[in-house]
Short mmCIF file of C-alpha atoms and ligand atoms in Angstrom, two decimals:
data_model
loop_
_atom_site.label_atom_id
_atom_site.label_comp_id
_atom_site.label_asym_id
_atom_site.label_seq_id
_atom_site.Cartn_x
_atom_site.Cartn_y
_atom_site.Cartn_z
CA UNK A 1 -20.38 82.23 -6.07
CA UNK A 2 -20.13 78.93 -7.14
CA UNK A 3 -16.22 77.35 -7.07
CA UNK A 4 -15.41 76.04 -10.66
CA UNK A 5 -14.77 72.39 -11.29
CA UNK A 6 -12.99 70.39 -13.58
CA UNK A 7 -13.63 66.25 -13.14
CA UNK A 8 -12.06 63.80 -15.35
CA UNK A 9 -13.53 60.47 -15.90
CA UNK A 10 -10.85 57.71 -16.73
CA UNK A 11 -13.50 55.54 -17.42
CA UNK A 12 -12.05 51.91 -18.12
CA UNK A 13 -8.25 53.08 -19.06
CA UNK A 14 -5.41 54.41 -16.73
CA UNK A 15 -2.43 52.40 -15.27
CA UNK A 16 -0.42 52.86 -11.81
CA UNK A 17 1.66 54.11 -13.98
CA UNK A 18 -0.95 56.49 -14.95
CA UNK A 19 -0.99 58.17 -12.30
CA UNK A 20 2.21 60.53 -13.06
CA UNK A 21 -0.54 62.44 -14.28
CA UNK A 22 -1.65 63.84 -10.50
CA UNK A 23 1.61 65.10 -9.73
CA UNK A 24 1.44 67.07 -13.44
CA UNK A 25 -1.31 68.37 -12.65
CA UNK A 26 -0.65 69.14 -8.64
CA UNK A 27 2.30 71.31 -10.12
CA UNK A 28 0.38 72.86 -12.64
CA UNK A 29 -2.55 74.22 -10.82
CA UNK A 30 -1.29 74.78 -7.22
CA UNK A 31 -2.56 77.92 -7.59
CA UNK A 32 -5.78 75.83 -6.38
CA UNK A 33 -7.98 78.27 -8.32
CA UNK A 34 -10.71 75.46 -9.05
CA UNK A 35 -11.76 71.83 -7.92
CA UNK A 36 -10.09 69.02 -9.75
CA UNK A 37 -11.17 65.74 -9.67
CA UNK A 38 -9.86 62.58 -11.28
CA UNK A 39 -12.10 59.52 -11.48
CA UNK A 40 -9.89 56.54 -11.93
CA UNK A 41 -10.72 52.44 -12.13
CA UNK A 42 -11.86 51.56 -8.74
CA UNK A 43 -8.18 49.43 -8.42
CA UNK A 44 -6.54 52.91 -8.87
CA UNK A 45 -8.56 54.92 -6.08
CA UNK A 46 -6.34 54.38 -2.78
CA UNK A 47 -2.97 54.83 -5.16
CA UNK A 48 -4.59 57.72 -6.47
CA UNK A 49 -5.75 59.18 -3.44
CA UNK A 50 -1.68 58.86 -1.97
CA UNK A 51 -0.35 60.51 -4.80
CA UNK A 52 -2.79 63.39 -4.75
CA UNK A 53 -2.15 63.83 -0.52
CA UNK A 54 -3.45 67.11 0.31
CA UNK A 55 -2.68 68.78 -3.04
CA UNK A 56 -5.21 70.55 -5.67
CA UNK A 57 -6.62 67.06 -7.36
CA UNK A 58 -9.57 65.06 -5.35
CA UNK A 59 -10.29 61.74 -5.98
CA UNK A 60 -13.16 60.09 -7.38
CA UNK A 61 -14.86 56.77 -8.37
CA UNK A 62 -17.41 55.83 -11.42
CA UNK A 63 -19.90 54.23 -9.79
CA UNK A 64 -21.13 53.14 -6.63
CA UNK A 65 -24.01 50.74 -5.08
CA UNK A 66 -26.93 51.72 -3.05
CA UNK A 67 -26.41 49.46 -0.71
CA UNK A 68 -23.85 49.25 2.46
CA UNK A 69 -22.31 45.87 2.05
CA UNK A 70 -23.60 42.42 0.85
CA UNK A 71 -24.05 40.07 -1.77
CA UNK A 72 -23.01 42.12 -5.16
CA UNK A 73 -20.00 40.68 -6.65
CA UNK A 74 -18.41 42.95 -8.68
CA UNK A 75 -19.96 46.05 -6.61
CA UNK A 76 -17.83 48.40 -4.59
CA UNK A 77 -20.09 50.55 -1.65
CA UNK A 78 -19.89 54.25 -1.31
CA UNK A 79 -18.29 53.66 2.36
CA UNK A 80 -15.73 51.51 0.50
CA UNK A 81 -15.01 54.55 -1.65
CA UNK A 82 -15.08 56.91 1.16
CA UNK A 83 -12.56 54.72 2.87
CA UNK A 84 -9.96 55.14 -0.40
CA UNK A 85 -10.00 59.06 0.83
CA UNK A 86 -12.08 59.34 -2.70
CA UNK A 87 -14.08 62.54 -2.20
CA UNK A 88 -16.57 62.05 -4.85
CA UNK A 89 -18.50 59.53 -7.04
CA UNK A 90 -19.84 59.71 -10.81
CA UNK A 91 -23.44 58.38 -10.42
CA UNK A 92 -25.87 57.70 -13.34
CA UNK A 93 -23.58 58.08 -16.57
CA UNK A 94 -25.03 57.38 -19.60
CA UNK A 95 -22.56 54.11 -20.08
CA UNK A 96 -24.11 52.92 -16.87
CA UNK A 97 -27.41 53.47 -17.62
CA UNK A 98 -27.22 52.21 -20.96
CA UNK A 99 -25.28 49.09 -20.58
CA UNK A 100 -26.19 47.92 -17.16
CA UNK A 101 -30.14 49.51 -17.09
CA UNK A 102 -29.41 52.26 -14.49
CA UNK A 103 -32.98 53.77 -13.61
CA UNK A 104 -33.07 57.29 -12.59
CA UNK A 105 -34.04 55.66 -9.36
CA UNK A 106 -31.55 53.35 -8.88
CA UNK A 107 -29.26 56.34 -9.45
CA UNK A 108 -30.86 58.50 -7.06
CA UNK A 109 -30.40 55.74 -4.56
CA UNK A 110 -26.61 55.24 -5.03
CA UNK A 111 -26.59 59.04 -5.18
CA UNK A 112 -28.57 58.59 -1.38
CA UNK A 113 -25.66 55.84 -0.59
CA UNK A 114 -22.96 58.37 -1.88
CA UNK A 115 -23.72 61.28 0.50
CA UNK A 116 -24.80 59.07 3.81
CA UNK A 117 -21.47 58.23 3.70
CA UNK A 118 -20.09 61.85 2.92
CA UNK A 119 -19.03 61.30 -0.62
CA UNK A 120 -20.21 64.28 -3.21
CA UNK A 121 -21.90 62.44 -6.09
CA UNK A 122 -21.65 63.71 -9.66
CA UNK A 123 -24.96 63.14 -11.13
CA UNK A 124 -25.27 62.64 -15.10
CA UNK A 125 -28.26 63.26 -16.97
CA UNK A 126 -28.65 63.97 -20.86
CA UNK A 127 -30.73 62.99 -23.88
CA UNK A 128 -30.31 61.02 -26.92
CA UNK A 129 -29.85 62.30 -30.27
CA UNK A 130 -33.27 60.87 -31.05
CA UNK A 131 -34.81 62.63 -28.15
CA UNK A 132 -32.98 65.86 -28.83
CA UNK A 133 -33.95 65.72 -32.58
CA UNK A 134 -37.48 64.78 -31.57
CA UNK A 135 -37.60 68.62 -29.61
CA UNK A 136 -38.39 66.28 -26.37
CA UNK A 137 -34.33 67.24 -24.64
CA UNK A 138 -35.83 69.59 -22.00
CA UNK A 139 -38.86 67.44 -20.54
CA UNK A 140 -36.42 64.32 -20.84
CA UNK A 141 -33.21 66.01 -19.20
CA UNK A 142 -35.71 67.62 -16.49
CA UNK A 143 -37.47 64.40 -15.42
CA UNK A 144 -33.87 62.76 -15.21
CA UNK A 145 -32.76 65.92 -13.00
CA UNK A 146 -36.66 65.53 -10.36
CA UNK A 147 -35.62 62.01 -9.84
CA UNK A 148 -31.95 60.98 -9.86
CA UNK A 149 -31.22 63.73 -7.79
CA UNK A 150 -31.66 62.61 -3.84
CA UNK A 151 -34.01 65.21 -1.26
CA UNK A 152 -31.95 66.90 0.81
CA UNK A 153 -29.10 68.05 -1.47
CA UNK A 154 -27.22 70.73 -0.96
CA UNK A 155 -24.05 72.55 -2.87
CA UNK A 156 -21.75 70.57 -0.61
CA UNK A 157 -23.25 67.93 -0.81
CA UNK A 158 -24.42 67.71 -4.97
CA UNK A 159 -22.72 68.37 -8.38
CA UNK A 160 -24.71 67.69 -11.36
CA UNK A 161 -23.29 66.90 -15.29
CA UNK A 162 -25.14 67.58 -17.99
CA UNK A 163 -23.84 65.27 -20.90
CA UNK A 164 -25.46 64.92 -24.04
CA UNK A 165 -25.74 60.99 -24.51
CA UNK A 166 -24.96 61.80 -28.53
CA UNK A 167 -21.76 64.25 -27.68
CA UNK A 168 -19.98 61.91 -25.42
CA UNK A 169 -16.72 60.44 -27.09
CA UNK A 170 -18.23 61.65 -30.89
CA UNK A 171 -16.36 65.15 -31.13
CA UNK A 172 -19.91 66.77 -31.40
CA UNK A 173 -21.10 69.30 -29.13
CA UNK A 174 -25.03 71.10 -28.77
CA UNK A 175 -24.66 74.64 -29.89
CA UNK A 176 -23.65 77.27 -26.83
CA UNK A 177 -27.41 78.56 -27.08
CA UNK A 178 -28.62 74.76 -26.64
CA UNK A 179 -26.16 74.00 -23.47
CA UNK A 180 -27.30 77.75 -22.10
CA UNK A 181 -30.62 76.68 -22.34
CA UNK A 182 -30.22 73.30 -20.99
CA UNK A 183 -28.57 75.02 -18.00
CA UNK A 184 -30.86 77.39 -17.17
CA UNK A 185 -33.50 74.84 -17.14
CA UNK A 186 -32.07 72.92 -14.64
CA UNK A 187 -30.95 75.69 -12.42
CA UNK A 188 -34.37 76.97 -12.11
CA UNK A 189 -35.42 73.43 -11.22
CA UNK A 190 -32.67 73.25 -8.45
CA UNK A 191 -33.69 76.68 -6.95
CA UNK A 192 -37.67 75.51 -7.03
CA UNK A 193 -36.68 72.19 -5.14
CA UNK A 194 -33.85 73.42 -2.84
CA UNK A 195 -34.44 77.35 -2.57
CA UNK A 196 -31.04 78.86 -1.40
CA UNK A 197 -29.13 75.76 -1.88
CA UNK A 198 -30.43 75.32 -5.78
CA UNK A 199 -28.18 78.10 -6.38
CA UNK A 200 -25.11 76.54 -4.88
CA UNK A 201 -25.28 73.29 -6.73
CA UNK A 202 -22.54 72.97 -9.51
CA UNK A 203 -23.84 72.03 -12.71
CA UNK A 204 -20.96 70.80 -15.07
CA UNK A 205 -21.24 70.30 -18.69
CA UNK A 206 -19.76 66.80 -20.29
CA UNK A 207 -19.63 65.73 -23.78
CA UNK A 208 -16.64 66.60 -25.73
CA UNK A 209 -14.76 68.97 -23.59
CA UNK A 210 -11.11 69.38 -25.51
CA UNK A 211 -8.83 72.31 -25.17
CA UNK A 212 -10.15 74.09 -28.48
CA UNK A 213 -13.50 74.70 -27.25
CA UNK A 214 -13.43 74.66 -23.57
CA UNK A 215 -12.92 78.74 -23.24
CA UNK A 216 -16.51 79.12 -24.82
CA UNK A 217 -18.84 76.39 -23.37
CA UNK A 218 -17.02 77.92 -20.10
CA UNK A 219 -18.34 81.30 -20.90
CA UNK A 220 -21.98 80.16 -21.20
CA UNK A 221 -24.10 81.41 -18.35
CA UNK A 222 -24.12 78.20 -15.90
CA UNK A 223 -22.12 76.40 -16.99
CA UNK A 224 -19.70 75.84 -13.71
CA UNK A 225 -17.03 73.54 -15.02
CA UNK A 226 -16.85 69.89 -16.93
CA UNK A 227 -17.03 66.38 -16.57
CA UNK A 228 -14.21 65.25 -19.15
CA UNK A 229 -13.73 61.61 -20.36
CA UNK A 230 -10.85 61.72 -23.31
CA UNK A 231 -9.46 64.92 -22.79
CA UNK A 232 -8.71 64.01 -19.25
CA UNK A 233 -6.60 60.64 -19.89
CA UNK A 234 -3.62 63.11 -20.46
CA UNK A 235 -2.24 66.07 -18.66
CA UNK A 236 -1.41 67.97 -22.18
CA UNK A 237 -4.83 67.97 -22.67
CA UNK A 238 -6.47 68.05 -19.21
CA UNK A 239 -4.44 70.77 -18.04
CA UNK A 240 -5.15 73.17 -20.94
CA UNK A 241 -8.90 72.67 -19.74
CA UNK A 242 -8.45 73.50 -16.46
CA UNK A 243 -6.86 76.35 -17.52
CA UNK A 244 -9.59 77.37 -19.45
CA UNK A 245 -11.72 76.75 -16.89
CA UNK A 246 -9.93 78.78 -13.84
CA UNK A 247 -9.49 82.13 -16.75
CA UNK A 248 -13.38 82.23 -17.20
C1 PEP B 301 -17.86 61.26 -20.41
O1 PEP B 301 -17.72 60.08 -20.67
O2 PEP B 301 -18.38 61.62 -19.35
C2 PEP B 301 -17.39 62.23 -21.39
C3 PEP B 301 -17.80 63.46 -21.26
O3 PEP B 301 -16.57 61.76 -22.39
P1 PEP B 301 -15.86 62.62 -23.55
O4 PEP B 301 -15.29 63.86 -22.89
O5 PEP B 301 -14.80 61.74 -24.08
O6 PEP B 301 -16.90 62.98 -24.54
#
């Protein structure tokens, strides 16, 4: 049985003050009945990690680098993040890989970096609308999945997102038939490659995600939570999610 998960991504918003949000949502869902995770700015993660103490919500950040320390201005290391108390990382979103030419390989390395130094990476993949329309969504999302995702992964250790490159931020989501199939493509990949473990790894779903149709992507066979950008910058929206997501 794999434990539900609901990760926000802040993306390039949120405040100190912001951050009022945790304790809304630490009160909401003590009942601990599935992973939370908010992904703040990387100025936000060691205030974020405080509030959240040893409460329901986990920490994450966006993005980390492959390597351990050096010359990358601007970069932040996964043993950086670890050192925050951040529990997870968002590798290889399409913003990422779009704006700053992520690879799948330079993904699966800071994915590598991310788990040598015990943080759980969040690996995106998705098409475009162009490669969805052209019928080629499948081979595309599968050939992200064989090489952004690091040997050696294990459901502790891995949580993939599937996220649509044309559904993120646009109010559009694929048909519950499409994300089911999606899904079920890439479990059957995990179980080839990791056996047992394939089974344990979460895959999320991202692209979206609001309160009015969380209940039914969340009722779609593998689909084990979301990864959340919008809907997650406010508790009256995040929390109805969650919600959603512990009831299925
Ligand atoms: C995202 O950026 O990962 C995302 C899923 O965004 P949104 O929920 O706003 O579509």
């Amino acid at each position: 049985m794999r434990r539900k998960m609901a990760a926000g991504n802040w993306k390039m918003n949120g405040s100190a003050a912001a951050l009022d949000m945790i304790d809304a949502l630490s009160s909401a869902h003590s009942d601990n009945a599935c992973d939370i995770v908010i992904c703040p700015p990387a100025h936000l993660l060691t205030a974020a990690c405080d509030r959240a103490g040893n409460g329901p919500v986990a920490i994450g950040a966006q993005n980390c680098h492959a390597a351990e320390k050096g010359a990358h201005t601007g970069d932040i290391a996964a043993a950086m993040i670890a050192e925050t108390g951040a529990r997870y990382v968002i590798t290889g979103h399409s913003e990422r890989r779009e704006t700053y030419g992520e690879t799948d390989a330079s993904v699966c390395d800071r994915s590598a970096a991310a788990q040598a130094s015990g943080l759980v990476p969040v690996v995106c993949i998705g098409e475009s609308l162009a490669q969805r329309e052209a019928g080629e969504a499948l081979p595309v999302i599968r050939a992200q999945l064989a090489a952004s995702v690091p040997d050696g992964s294990t459901g502790d250790t891995l949580v993939v997102a599937y996220e649509p490159i044309w559904a993120i931020g646009t109010g559009k989501i694929p048909t519950l038939e499409q994300i089911g199939e999606v899904h079920a493509a890439l479990r059957a990949d995990l179980v080839a490659r990791f056996g047992a473990e394939g089974e344990k790894i979460r895959l999320l779903y991202g692209g979206s995600v609001k309160p009015g149709n969380a209940a039914e992507i969340f009722g779609t066979a593998d689909v084990d939570g979301a990864l959340v950008g919008g809907a997650s910058l406010s508790a009256d929206d995040f929390s109805p999610i969650i919600a959603a997501l512990a009831a299925s």
